[in-house]
Coordinates of C-alpha atoms in Angstrom, one line a residue:
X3 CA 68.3 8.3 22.5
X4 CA 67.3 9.1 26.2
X5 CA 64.9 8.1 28.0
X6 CA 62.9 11.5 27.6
X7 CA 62.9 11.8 23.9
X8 CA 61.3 8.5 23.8
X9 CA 58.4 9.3 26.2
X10 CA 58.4 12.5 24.3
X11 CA 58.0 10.3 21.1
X12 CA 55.4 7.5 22.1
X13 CA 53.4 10.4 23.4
X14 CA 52.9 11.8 20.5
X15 CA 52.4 8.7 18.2
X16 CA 49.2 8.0 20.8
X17 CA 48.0 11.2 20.4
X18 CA 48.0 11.2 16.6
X19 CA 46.5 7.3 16.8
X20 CA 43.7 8.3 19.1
X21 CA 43.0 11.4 17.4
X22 CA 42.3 9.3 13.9
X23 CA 40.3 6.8 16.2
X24 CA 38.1 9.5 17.6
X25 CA 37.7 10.8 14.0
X26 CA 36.7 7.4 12.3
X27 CA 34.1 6.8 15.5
X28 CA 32.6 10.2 15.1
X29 CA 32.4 9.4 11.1
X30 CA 30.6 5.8 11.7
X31 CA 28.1 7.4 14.2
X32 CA 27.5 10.4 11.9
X33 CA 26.6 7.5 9.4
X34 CA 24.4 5.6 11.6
X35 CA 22.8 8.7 12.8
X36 CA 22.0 9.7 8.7
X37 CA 21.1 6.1 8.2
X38 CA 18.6 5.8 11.0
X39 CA 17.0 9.4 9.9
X40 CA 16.3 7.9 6.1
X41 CA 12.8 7.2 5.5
X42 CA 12.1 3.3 5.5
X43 CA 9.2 2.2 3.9
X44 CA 9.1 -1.0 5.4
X45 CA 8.7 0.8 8.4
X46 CA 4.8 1.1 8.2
X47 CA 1.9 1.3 10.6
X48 CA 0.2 -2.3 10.3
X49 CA -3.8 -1.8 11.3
X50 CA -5.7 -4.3 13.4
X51 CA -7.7 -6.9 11.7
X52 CA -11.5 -5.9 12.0
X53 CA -13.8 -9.2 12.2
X54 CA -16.9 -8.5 10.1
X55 CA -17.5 -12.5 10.4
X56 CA -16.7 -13.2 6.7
X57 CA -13.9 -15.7 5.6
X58 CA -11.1 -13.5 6.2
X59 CA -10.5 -10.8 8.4
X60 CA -10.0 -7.1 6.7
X61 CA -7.6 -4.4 7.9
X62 CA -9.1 -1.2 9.4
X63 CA -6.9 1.2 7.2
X64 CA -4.6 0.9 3.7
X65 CA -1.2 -0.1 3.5
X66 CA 0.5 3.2 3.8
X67 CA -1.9 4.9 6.2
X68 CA -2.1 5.0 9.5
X69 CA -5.9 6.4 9.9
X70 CA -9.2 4.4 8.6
X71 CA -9.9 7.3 6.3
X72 CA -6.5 8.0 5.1
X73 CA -5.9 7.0 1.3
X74 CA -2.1 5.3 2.2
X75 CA 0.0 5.1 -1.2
X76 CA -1.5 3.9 -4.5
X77 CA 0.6 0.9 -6.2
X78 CA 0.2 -0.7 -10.3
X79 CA -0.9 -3.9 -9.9
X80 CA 2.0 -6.3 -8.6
X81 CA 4.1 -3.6 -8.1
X82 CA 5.2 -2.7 -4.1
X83 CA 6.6 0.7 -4.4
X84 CA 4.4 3.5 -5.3
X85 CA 4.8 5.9 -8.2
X86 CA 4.5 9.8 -9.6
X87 CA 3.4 8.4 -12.7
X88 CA 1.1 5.7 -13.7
X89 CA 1.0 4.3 -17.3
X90 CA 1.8 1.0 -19.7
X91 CA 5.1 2.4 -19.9
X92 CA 6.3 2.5 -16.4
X93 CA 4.4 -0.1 -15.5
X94 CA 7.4 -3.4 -14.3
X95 CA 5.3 -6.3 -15.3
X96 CA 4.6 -5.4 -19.1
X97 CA 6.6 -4.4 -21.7
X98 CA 4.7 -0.8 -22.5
X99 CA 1.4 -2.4 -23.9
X100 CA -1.7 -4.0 -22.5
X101 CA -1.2 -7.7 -24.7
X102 CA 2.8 -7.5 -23.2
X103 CA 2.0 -8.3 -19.2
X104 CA 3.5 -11.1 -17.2
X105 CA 0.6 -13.5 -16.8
X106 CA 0.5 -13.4 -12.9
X107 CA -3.1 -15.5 -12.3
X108 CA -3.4 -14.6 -8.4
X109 CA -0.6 -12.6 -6.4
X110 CA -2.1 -12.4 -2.9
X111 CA 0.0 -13.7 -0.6
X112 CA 3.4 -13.8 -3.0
X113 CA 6.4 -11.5 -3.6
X114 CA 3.9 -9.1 -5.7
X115 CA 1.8 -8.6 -3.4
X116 CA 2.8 -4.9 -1.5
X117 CA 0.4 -6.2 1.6
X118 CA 2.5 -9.1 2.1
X119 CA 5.9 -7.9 1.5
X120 CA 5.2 -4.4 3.3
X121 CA 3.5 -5.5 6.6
X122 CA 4.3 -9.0 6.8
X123 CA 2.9 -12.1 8.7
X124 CA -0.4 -12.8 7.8
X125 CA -1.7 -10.3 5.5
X126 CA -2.2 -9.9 2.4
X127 CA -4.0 -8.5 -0.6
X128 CA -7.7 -9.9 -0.8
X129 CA -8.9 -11.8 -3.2
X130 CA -11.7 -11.3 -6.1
X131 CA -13.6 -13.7 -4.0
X132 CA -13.3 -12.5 -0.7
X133 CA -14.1 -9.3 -2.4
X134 CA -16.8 -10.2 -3.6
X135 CA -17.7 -12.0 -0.2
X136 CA -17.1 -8.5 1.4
X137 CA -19.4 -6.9 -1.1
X138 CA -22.7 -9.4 -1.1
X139 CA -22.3 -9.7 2.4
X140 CA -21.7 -6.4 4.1
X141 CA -24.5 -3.7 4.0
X142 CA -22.8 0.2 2.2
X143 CA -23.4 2.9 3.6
X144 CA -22.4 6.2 2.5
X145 CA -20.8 8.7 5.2
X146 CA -18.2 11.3 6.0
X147 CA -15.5 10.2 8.6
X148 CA -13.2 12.6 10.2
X149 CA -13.8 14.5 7.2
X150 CA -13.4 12.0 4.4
X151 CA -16.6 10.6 2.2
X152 CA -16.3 6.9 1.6
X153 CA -18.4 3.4 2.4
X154 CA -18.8 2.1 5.7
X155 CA -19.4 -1.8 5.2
X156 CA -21.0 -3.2 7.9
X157 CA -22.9 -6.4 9.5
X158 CA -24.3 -6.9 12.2
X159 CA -23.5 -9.6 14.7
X160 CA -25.0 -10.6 17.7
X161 CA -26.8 -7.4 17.6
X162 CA -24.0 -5.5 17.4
X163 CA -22.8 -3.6 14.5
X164 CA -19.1 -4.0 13.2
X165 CA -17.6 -2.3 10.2
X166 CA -14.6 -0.9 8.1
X167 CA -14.3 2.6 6.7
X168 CA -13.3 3.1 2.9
X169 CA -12.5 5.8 1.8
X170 CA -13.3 7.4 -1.7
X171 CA -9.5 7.9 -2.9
X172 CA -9.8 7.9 -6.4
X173 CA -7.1 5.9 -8.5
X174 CA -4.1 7.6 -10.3
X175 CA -3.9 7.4 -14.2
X176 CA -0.3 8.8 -15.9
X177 CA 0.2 12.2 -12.8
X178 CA -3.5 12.7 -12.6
X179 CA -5.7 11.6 -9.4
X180 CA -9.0 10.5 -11.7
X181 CA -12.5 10.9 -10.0
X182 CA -15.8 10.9 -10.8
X183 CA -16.5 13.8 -9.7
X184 CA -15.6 17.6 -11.1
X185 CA -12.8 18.4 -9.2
X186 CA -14.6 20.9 -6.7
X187 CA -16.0 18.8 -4.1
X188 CA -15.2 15.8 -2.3
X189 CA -13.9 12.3 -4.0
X190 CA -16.8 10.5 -5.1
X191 CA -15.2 7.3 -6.4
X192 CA -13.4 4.5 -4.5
X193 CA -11.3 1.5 -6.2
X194 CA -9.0 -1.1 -4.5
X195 CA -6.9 -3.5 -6.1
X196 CA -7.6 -7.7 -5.5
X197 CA -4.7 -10.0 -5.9
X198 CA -6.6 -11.7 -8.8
X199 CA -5.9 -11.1 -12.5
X200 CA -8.9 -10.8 -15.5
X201 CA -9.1 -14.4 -16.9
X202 CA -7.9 -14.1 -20.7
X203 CA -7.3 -10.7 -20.5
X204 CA -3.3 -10.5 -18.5
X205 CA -3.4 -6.4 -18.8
X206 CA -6.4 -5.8 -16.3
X207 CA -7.1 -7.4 -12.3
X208 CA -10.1 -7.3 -10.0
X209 CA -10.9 -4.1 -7.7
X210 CA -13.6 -3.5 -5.2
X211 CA -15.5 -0.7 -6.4
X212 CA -18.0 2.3 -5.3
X213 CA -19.7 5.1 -6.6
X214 CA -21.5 8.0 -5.3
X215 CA -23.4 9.0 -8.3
X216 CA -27.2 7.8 -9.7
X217 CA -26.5 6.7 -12.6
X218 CA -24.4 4.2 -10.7
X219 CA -25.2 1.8 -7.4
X220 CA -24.6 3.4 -4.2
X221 CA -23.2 0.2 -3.0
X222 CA -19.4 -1.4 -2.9
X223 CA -19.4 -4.1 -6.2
X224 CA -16.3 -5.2 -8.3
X225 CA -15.2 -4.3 -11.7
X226 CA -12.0 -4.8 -13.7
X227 CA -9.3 -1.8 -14.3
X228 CA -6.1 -1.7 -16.5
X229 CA -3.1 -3.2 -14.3
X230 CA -0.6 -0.1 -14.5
X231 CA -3.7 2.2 -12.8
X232 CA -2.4 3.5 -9.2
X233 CA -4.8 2.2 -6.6
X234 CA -5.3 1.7 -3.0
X235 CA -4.8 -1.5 -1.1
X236 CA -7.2 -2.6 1.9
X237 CA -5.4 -5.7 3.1
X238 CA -7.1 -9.2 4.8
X239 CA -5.7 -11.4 7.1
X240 CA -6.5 -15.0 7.2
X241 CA -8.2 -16.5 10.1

């Protein structure tokens, strides 16, 4: 073979290697490229802790917002991925019936908790007691911000006044966003999950509360609501 026909030869096998180089490069960075463009929802915008001088120190908007008055994602109780549709059957800690649920005590600060997975570090989902801290403690005030009614809880300290913004987002039962009101105005009804389970009774948790109607208080309180319910979460952060 002379000494042509072989440079002829290796010049082509290169070619034909480098060609099926360039292709697998340009096929990883098309990957990367569609990878980096999916949607990550640990990727969320963590609020800064607002001090009202209470045990714990509450977050200024909801995990999955990125405004005080946005409503973020709603979550079943325990659960850290949000829904379409709420109900007994969907719901991953019972098996389809109120009497069936995992019997979960507290989860704030654990691997059910979506404020601790989802933003990390300290936070984490309140407490029926710091709830109810927040509640006894803090003066309500109804208000619109940027558009959205809800409660401003406030205190002041040191003679100045410090707050958080709640806004009244409703809860989701099966598809349906549920309110108090009659669909044509604004949201009159705000509910947000504790970590703490009803004692005796595994198919329903804690949740700060408020109500914009008379026959109810005007002020943030606590009730108990069925687990699978889509709510809010307002996160706290310990000191």
């Amino acid at each position: 073979m002379t000494t042509k026909r072989i440079f002829l030869l290796s010049l082509l096998a290169f070619c034909l290697f480098g060609v099926s180089r360039m292709d697998v490069f340009a096929n990883e960075d098309e990957e990367k490229t569609q990878r980096s463009s999916l949607p990550n929802d640990n990727q969320m915008v963590v609020a800064e802790p607002v001090d009202l001088g209470l045990s714990v120190l509450w977050a200024s908007w909801n995990v999955g917002a990125n405004t005080p008055e946005g409503d973020g994602n709603y979550y079943a109780w325990g659960e850290i991925e949000p829904k379409n549709y709420y109900d007994w059957n969907n719901y991953s800690l019972c098996k389809g019936k109120v009497n069936t649920c995992e019997d979960l005590d507290e989860i704030s600060g654990t691997q059910y908790d979506v404020a601790h997975v989802k933003w990390g570090g300290k936070w984490r989902m309140p407490t029926r007691a710091e709830v109810k801290e927040l509640c006894n403690r803090c003066n309500t005030t109804w208000t619109v911000k940027n558009g959205r009614l809800g409660v401003k809880l406030w205190r002041k300290i040191k003679g100045k006044v410090v707050s958080i913004f709640l806004p009244a987002s409703g809860f989701y039962i099966k598809g349906e966003l549920r309110d108090l009101g009659n669909g044509k105005g604004p949201l009159k009804f705000g509910a947000y999950w504790s970590g703490t389970q009803r004692n005796l009774r595994g198919g329903y948790a804690f949740a700060l509360e408020f109500k914009a109607r008379l026959e109810y208080p005007e002020r943030a309180g606590w009730n108990d609501k069925s687990r699978y319910e889509g709510l809010p979460i307002r996160p706290v952060m310990d000191r």
